[in-house]
Tab-separated table of C-alpha atoms in Angstrom:
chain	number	residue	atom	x	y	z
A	99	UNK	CA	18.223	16.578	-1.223
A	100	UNK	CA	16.605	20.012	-2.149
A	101	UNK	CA	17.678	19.319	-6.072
A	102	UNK	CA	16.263	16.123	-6.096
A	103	UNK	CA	13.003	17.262	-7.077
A	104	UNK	CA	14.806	19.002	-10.229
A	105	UNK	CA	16.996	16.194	-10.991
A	106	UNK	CA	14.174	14.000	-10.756
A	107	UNK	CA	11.347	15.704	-13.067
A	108	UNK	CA	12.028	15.655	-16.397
A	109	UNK	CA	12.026	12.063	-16.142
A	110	UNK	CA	8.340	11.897	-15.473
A	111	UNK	CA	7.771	14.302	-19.048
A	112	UNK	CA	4.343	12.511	-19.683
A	113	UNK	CA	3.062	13.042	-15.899
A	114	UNK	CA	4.071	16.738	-16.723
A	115	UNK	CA	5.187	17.133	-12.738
A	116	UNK	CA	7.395	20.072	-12.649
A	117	UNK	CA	3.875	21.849	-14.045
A	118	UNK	CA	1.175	20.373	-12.298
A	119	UNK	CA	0.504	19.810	-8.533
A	120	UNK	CA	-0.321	16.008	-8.317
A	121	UNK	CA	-0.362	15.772	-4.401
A	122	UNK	CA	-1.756	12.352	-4.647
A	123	UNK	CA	1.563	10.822	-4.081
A	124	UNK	CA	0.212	8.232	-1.432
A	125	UNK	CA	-2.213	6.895	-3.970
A	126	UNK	CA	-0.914	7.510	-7.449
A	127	UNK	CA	2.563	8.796	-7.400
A	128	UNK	CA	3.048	9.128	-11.200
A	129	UNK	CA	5.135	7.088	-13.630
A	130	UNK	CA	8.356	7.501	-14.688
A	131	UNK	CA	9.020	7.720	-19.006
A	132	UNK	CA	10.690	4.533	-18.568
A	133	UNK	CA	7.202	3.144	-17.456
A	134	UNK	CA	6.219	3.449	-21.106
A	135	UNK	CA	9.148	1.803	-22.709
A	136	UNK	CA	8.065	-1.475	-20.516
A	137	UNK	CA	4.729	-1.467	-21.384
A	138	UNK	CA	6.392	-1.067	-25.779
A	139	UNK	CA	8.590	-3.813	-24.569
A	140	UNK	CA	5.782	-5.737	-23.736
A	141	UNK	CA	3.661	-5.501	-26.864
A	142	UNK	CA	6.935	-6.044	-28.837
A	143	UNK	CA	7.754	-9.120	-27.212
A	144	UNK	CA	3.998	-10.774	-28.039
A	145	UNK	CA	4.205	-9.589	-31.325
A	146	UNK	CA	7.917	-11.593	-31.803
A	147	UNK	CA	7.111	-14.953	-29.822
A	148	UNK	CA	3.431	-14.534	-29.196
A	149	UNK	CA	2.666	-17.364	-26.614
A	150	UNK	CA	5.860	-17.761	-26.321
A	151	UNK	CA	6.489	-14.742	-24.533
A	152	UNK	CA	5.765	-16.163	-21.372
A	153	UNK	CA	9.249	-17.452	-20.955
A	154	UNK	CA	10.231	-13.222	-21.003
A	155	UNK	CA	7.171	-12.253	-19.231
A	156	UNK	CA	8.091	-14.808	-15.876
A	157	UNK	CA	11.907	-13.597	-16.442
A	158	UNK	CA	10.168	-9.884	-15.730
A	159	UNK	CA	7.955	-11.252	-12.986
A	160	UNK	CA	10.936	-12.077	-11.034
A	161	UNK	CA	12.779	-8.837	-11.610
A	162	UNK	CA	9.708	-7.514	-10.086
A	163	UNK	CA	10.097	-9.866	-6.932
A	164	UNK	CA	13.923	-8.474	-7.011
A	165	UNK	CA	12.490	-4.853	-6.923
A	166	UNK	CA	10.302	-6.134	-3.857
A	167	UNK	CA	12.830	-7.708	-1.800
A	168	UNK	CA	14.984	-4.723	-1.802
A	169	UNK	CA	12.552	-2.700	-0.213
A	170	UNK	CA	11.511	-5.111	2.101
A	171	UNK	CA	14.951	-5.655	3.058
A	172	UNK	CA	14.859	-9.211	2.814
A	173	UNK	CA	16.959	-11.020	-0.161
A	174	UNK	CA	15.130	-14.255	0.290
A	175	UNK	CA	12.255	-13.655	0.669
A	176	UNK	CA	9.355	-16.013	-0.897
A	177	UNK	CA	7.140	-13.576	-2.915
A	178	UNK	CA	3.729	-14.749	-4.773
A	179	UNK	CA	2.375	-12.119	-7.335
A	180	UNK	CA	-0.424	-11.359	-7.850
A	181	UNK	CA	-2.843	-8.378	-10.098
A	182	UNK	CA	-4.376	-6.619	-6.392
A	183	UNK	CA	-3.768	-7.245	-2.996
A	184	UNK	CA	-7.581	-8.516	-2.725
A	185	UNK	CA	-6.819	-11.733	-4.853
A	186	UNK	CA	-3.873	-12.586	-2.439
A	187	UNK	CA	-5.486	-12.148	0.393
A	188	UNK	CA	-8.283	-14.008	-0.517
A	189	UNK	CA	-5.674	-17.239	-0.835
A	190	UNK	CA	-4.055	-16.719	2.413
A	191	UNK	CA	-7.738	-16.933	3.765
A	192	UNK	CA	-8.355	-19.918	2.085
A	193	UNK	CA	-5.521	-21.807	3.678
A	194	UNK	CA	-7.110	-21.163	6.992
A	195	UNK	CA	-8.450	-23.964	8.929
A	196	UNK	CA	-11.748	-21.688	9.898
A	197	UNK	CA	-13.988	-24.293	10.183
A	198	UNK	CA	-12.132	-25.147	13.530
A	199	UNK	CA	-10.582	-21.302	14.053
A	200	UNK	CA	-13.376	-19.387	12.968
A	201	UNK	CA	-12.397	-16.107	14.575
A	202	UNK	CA	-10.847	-13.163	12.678
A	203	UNK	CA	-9.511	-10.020	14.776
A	204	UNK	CA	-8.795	-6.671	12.552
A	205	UNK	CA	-8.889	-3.080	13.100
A	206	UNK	CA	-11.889	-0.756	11.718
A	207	UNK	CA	-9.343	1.778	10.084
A	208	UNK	CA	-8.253	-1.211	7.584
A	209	UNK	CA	-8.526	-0.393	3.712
A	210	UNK	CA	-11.820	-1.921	2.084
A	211	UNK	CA	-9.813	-4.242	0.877
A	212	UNK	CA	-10.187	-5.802	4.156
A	213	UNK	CA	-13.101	-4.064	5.265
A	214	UNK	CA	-15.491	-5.265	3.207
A	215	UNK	CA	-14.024	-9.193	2.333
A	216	UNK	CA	-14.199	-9.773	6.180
A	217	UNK	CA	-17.469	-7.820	6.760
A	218	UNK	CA	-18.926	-10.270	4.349
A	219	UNK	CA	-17.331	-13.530	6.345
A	220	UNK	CA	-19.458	-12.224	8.941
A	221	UNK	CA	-22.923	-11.898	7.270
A	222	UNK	CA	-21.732	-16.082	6.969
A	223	UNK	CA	-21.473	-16.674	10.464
A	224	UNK	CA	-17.568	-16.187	10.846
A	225	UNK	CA	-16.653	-13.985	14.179
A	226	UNK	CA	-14.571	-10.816	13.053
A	227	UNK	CA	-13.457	-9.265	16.028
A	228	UNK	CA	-13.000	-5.418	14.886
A	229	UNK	CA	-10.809	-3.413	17.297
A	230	UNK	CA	-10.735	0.120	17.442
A	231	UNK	CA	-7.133	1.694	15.153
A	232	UNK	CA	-6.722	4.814	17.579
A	233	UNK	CA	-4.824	5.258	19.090
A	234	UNK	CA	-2.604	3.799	17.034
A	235	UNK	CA	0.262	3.945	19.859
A	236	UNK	CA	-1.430	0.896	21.828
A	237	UNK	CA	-3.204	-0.645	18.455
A	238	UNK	CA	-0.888	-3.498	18.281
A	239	UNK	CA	-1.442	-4.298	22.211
A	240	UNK	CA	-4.786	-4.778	22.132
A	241	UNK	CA	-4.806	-6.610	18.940
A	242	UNK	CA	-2.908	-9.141	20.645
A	243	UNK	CA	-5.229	-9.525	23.855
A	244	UNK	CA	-8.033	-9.605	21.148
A	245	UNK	CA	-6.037	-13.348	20.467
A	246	UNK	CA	-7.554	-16.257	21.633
A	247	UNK	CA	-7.530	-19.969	20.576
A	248	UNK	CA	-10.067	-20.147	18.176
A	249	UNK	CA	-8.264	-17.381	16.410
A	250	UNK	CA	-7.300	-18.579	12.631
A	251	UNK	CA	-5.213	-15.257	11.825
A	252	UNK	CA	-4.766	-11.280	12.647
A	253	UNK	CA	-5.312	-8.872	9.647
A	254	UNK	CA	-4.059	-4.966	10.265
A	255	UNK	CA	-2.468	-2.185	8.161
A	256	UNK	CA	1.543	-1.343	9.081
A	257	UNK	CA	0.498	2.162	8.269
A	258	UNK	CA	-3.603	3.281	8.523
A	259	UNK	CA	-4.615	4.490	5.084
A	260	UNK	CA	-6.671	7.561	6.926
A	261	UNK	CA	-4.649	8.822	9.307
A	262	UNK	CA	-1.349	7.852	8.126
A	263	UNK	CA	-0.314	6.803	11.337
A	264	UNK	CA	2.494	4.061	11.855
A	265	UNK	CA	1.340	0.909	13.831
A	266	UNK	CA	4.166	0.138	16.087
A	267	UNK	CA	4.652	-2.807	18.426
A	268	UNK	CA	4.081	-4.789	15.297
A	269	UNK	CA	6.703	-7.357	16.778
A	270	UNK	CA	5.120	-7.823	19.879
A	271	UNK	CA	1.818	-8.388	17.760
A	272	UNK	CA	3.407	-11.618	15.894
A	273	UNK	CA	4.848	-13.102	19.447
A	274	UNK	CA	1.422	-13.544	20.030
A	275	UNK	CA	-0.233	-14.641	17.679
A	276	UNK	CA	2.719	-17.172	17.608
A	277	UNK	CA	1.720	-17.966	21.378
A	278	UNK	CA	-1.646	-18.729	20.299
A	279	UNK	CA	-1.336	-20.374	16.859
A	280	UNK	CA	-2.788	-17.640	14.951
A	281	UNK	CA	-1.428	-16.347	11.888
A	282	UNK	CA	-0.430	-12.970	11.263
A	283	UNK	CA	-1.259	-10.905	8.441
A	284	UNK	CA	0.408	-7.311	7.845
A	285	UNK	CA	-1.055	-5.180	5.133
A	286	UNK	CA	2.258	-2.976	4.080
A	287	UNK	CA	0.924	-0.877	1.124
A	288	UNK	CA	1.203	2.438	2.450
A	289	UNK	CA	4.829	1.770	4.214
A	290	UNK	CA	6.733	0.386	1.429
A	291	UNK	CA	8.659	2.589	0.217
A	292	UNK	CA	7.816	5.928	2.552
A	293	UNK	CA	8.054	4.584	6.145
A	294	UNK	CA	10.343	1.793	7.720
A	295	UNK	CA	8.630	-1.379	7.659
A	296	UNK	CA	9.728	-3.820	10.623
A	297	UNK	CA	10.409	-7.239	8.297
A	298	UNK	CA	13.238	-8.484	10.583
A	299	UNK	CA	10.473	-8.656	13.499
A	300	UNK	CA	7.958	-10.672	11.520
A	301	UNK	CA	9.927	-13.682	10.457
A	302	UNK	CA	6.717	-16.045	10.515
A	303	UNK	CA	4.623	-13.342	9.615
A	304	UNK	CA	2.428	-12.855	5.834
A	305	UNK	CA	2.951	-9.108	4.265
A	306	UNK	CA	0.910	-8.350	1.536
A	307	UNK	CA	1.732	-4.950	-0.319
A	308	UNK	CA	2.396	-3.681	-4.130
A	309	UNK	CA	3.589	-0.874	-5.963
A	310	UNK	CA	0.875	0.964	-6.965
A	311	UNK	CA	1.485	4.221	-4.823
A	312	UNK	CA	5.048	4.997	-3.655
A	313	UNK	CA	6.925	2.993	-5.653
A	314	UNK	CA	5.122	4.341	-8.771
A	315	UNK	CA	4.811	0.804	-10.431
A	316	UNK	CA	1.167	1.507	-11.896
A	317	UNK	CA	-1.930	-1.583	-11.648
A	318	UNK	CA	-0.888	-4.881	-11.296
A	319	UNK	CA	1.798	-5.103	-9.271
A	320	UNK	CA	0.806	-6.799	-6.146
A	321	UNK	CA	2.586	-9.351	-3.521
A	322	UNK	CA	2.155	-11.976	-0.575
A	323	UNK	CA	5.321	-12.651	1.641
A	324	UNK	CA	4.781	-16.609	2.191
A	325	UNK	CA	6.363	-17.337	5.920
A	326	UNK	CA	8.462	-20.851	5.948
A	327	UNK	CA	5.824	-22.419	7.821
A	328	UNK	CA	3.238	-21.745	4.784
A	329	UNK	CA	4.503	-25.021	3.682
A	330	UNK	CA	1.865	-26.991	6.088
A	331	UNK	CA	-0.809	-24.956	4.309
A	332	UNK	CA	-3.089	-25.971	1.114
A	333	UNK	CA	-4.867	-22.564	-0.228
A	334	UNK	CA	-8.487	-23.699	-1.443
A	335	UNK	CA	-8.161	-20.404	-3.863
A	336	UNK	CA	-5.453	-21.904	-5.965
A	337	UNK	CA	-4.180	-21.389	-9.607
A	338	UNK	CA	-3.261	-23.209	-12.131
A	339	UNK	CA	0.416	-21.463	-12.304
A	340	UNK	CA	1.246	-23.357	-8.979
A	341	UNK	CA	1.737	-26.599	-10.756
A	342	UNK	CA	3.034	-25.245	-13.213
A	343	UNK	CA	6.356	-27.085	-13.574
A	344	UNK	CA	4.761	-30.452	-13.160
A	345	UNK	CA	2.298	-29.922	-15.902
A	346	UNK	CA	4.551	-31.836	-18.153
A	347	UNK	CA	4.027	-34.905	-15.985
A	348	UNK	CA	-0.109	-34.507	-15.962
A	349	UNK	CA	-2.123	-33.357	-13.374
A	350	UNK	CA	-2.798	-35.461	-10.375
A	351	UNK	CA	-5.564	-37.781	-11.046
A	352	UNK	CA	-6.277	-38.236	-7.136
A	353	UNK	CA	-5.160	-34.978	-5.187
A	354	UNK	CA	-4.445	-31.759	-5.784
A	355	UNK	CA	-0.625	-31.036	-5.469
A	356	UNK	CA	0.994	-28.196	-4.521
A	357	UNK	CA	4.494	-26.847	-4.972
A	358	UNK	CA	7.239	-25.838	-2.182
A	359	UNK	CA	7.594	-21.737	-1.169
A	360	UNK	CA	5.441	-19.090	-2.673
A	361	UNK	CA	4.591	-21.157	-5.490
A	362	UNK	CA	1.866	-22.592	-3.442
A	363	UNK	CA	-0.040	-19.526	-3.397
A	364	UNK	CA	0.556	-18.667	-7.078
A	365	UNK	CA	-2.193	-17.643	-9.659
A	366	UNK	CA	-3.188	-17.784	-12.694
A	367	UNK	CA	-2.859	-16.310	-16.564
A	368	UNK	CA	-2.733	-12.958	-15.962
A	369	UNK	CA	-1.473	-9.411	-18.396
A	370	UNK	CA	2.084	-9.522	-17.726
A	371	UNK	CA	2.482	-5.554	-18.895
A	372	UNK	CA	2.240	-4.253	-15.671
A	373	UNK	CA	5.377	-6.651	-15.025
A	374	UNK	CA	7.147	-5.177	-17.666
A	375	UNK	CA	6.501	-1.824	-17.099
A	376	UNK	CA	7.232	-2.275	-12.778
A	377	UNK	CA	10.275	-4.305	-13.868
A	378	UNK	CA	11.826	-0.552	-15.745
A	379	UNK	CA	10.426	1.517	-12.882
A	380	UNK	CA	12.497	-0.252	-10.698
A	381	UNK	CA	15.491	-0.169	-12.522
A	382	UNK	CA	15.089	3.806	-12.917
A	383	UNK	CA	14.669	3.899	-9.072
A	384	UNK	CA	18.079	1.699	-8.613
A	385	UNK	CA	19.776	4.385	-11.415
A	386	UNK	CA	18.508	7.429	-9.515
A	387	UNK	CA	19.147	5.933	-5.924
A	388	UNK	CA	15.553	6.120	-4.504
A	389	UNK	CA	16.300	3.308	-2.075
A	390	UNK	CA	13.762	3.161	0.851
A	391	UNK	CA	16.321	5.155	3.236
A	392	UNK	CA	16.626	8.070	0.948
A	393	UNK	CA	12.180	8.221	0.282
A	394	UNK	CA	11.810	7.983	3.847
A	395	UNK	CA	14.287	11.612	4.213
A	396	UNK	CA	12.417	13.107	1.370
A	397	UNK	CA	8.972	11.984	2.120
A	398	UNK	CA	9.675	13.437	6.006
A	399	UNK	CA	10.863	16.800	5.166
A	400	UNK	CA	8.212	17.228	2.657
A	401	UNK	CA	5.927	16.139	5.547
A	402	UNK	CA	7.433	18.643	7.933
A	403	UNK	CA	7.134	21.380	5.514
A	404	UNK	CA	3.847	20.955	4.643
A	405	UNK	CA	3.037	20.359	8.319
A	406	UNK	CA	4.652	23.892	9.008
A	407	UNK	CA	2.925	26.304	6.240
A	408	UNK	CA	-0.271	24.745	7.621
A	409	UNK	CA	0.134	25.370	10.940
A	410	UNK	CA	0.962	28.921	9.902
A	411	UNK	CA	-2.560	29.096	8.466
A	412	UNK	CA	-3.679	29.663	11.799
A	413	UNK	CA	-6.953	27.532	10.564
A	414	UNK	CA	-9.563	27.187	13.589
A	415	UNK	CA	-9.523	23.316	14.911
A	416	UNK	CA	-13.527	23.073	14.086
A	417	UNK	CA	-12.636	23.749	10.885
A	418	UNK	CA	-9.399	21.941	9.916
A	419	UNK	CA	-6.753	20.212	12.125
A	420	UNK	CA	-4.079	18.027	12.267
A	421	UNK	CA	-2.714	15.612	14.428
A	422	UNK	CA	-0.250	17.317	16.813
A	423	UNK	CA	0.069	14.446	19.347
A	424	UNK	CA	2.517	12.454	17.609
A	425	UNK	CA	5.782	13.610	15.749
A	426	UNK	CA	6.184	13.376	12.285
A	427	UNK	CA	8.334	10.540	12.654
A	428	UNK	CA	5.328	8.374	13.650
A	429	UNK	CA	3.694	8.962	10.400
A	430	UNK	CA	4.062	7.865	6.912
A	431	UNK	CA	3.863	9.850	3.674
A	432	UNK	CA	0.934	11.952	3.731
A	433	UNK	CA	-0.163	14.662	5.475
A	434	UNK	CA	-3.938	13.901	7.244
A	435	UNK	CA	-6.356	16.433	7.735
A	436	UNK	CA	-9.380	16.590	9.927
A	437	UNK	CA	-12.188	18.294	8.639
A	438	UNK	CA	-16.169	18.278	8.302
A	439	UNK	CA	-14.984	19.907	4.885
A	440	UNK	CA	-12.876	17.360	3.152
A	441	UNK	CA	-14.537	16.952	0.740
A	442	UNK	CA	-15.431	20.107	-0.369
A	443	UNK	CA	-11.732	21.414	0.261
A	444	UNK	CA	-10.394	18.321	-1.966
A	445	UNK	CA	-13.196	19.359	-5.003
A	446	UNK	CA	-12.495	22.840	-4.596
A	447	UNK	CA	-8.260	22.198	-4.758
A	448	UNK	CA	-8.854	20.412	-7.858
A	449	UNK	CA	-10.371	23.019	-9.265
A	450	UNK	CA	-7.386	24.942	-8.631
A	451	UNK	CA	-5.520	22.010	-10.223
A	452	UNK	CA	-4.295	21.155	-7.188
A	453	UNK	CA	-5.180	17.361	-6.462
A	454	UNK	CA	-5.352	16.086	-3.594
A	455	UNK	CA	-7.929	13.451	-2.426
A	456	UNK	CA	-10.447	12.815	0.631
A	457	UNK	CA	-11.812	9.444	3.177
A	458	UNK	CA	-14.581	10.353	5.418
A	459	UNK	CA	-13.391	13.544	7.340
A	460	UNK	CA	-9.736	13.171	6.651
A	461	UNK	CA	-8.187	15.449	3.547
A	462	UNK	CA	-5.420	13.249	2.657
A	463	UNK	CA	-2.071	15.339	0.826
A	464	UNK	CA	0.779	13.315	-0.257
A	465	UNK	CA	4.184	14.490	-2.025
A	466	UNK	CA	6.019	12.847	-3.834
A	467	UNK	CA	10.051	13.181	-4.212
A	468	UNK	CA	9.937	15.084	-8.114
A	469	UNK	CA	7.583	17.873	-6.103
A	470	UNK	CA	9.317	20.842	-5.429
A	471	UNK	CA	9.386	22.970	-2.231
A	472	UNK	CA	7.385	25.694	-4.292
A	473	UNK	CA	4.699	23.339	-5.487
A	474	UNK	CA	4.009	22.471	-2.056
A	475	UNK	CA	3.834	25.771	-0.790
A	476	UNK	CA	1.250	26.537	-3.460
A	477	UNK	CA	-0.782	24.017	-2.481
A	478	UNK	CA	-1.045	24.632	0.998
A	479	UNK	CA	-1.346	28.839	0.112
A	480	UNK	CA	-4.473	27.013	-2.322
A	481	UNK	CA	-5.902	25.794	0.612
A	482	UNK	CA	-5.818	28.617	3.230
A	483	UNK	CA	-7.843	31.034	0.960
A	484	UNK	CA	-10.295	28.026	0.381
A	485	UNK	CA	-10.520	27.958	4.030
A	486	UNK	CA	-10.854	31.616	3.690
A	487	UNK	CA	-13.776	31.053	1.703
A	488	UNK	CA	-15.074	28.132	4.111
A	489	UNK	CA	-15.023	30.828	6.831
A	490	UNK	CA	-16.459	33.708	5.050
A	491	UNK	CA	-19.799	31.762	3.943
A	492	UNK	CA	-20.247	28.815	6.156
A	493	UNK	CA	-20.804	28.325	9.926
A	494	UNK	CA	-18.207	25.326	11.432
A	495	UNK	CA	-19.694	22.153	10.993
A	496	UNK	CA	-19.162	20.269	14.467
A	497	UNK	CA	-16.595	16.755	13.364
């Protein structure tokens, strides 16, 4: 596992990784050369059948749903694409009976994403019931005695995007919500990939994720898990791609139809390069053997040696800490740190050429699997003499 990093690097030549510090893997892991040769492939194949390409470009889209179900572990499962995870989520929501269920119950360490869509069903008189993430050990718990009957659906993160703490007990969480007749929604971006992701527990349950981070798929590679029962459900927020194999027939002159499994919650036209180009990156990651199983080992000692050259900073807790509470196990695949100074520490890294990024008090450092153990060592040396700095000039800011 410790040559992976060197087996792995000169296939990301135009990301330049063995060279530069891109510790930004839980946001922007970067692309793979193959990546490129998708995105050729996709130009070439408009210039030979120009609208005609959509008969390739659908054959990609469902090696991208292949790529998907691998690492959710679930060979069947019913995926709907889609360009961002906001779009899909926006059609689950639509297929809610809210009129008669108006109550929504989330967690206030969601991504904006969710953040803002439901803060703004709020200012229109829906009740979004926002329970407090930490700790995360009991999050799931009192999610579900946040449940009631006018509940239309549950919306939380597998993994929090701050803190990078796992959210267990999602099982639990669906039971009830399947006790009550709310739906379950489980936002799986930052475990897919890095952290184990409990599918086998949420059989009736919606998952919403993409490849955009870990999996190093780039933009436009998003996806809604559609649960069996999604078949009772009419999305308001619906696209013209879901009737798509009628259209030969006609439309529907009287009602608007709507097609069996995820095709119900399909889209519309959309630029099917980022298919092409996720459609290679997942290839190269079946070549190279980055199944889930293996990024979780990598991803977790790169963790616990980044966790251990920070500690050795000796860094004062007012100043920059870390989550000690839990063990590494319980997070996912970046390192969060507490300080008043994130965001100075994350400007001054990238000055440094070390990048690294920040939310709210939280420095946020993620590796990635073509890292080396050198390049994290760097960083983290980087960042003790900036904290050297912090305490030379600065009086502790109180968190």
């Amino acid at each position: 596992m410790t040559d992976l990093a060197a087996r792995l690097a000169p296939h990301y030549s135009r990301f330049d990784v063995a060279r530069r510090l891109l510790l930004t893997g839980h946001s922007h892991q970067a692309w793979p050369d193959v990546a490129l040769a998708g995105q050729i492939e996709a130009f070439d194949d408009a210039a030979l059948e120009a609208d005609a390409k959509w008969g390739r470009a659908m054959a990609k889209a469902d090696e991208v749903r292949a790529g998907f179900r691998r690492f959710l572990g679930d060979p069947a499962a019913e995926l709907a694409l889609g360009g961002n995870t906001h779009e899909l989520v926006l059609r689950f929501l639509s297929a809610l009976d809210l009129p008669a269920r108006p109550r929504l119950v989330t967690s206030d360490g969601e991504f904006h994403t969710l953040r803002r869509q439901l803060a703004r069903l709020a200012e229109e008189g829906f009740e979004v019931v926002r329970v407090p993430a930490e700790p995360a050990e009991t999050l799931s718990e009192r999610l579900a005695l946040a449940v009631d009957d006018r509940t239309a659906a549950v919306l939380v993160s597998a993994v929090l995007f701050e803190t990078a703490r796992i959210v267990p007990g999602l099982g639990d969480l669906a039971r009830a919500c399947e006790r009550r007749g709310a739906q379950l929604l489980v936002d799986s971006y930052h475990a897919l990939g890095v952290a184990p992701f409990p599918l086998r527990e949420l059989p009736g349950a919606w998952v919403v994720g993409g490849g955009y981070k870990y999996l190093q798929l780039g933009e436009g590679n998003c996806f809604l898990r559609v649960p069996p029962h999604a078949a009772m459900l009419r999305p308001v927020i619906t696209g013209w791609f879901a009737e798509f194999a009628e259209l030969s027939a006609g439309p529907s002159p009287d009602a608007v139809r709507y097609p069996s499994g995820a095709a119900r919650f399909a889209g519309a036209t959309y630029d099917p390069t980022s298919h092409y180009r996720a459609a290679r990156v997942f290839g190269f990651f079946a070549e190279q053997g980055l199944t889930g199983d293996l990024l979780r080992r990598v991803s977790q000692r790169q963790l616990a040696r980044l966790a251990a050259r920070f500690d050795a900073l000796d860094a004062p807790d007012d100043l920059i800490t870390r989550d000690r509470a839990a063990p590494l196990t319980a997070f996912g695949g970046f390192l969060a740190l507490r300080s008043p100074w994130a965001a100075v520490l994350c400007e001054r890294l990238a000055a440094r050429g070390i990048l690294t990024d920040s939310r709210g008090d939280f420095l946020r450092i993620g590796p990635a699997p073509y890292l080396s153990d050198a390049q994290l060592d760097t960083a983290i040396s980087a960042l003790g003499a900036e904290l050297d700095t912090l305490r030379r000039t600065h009086r502790p800011i109180a968190s």
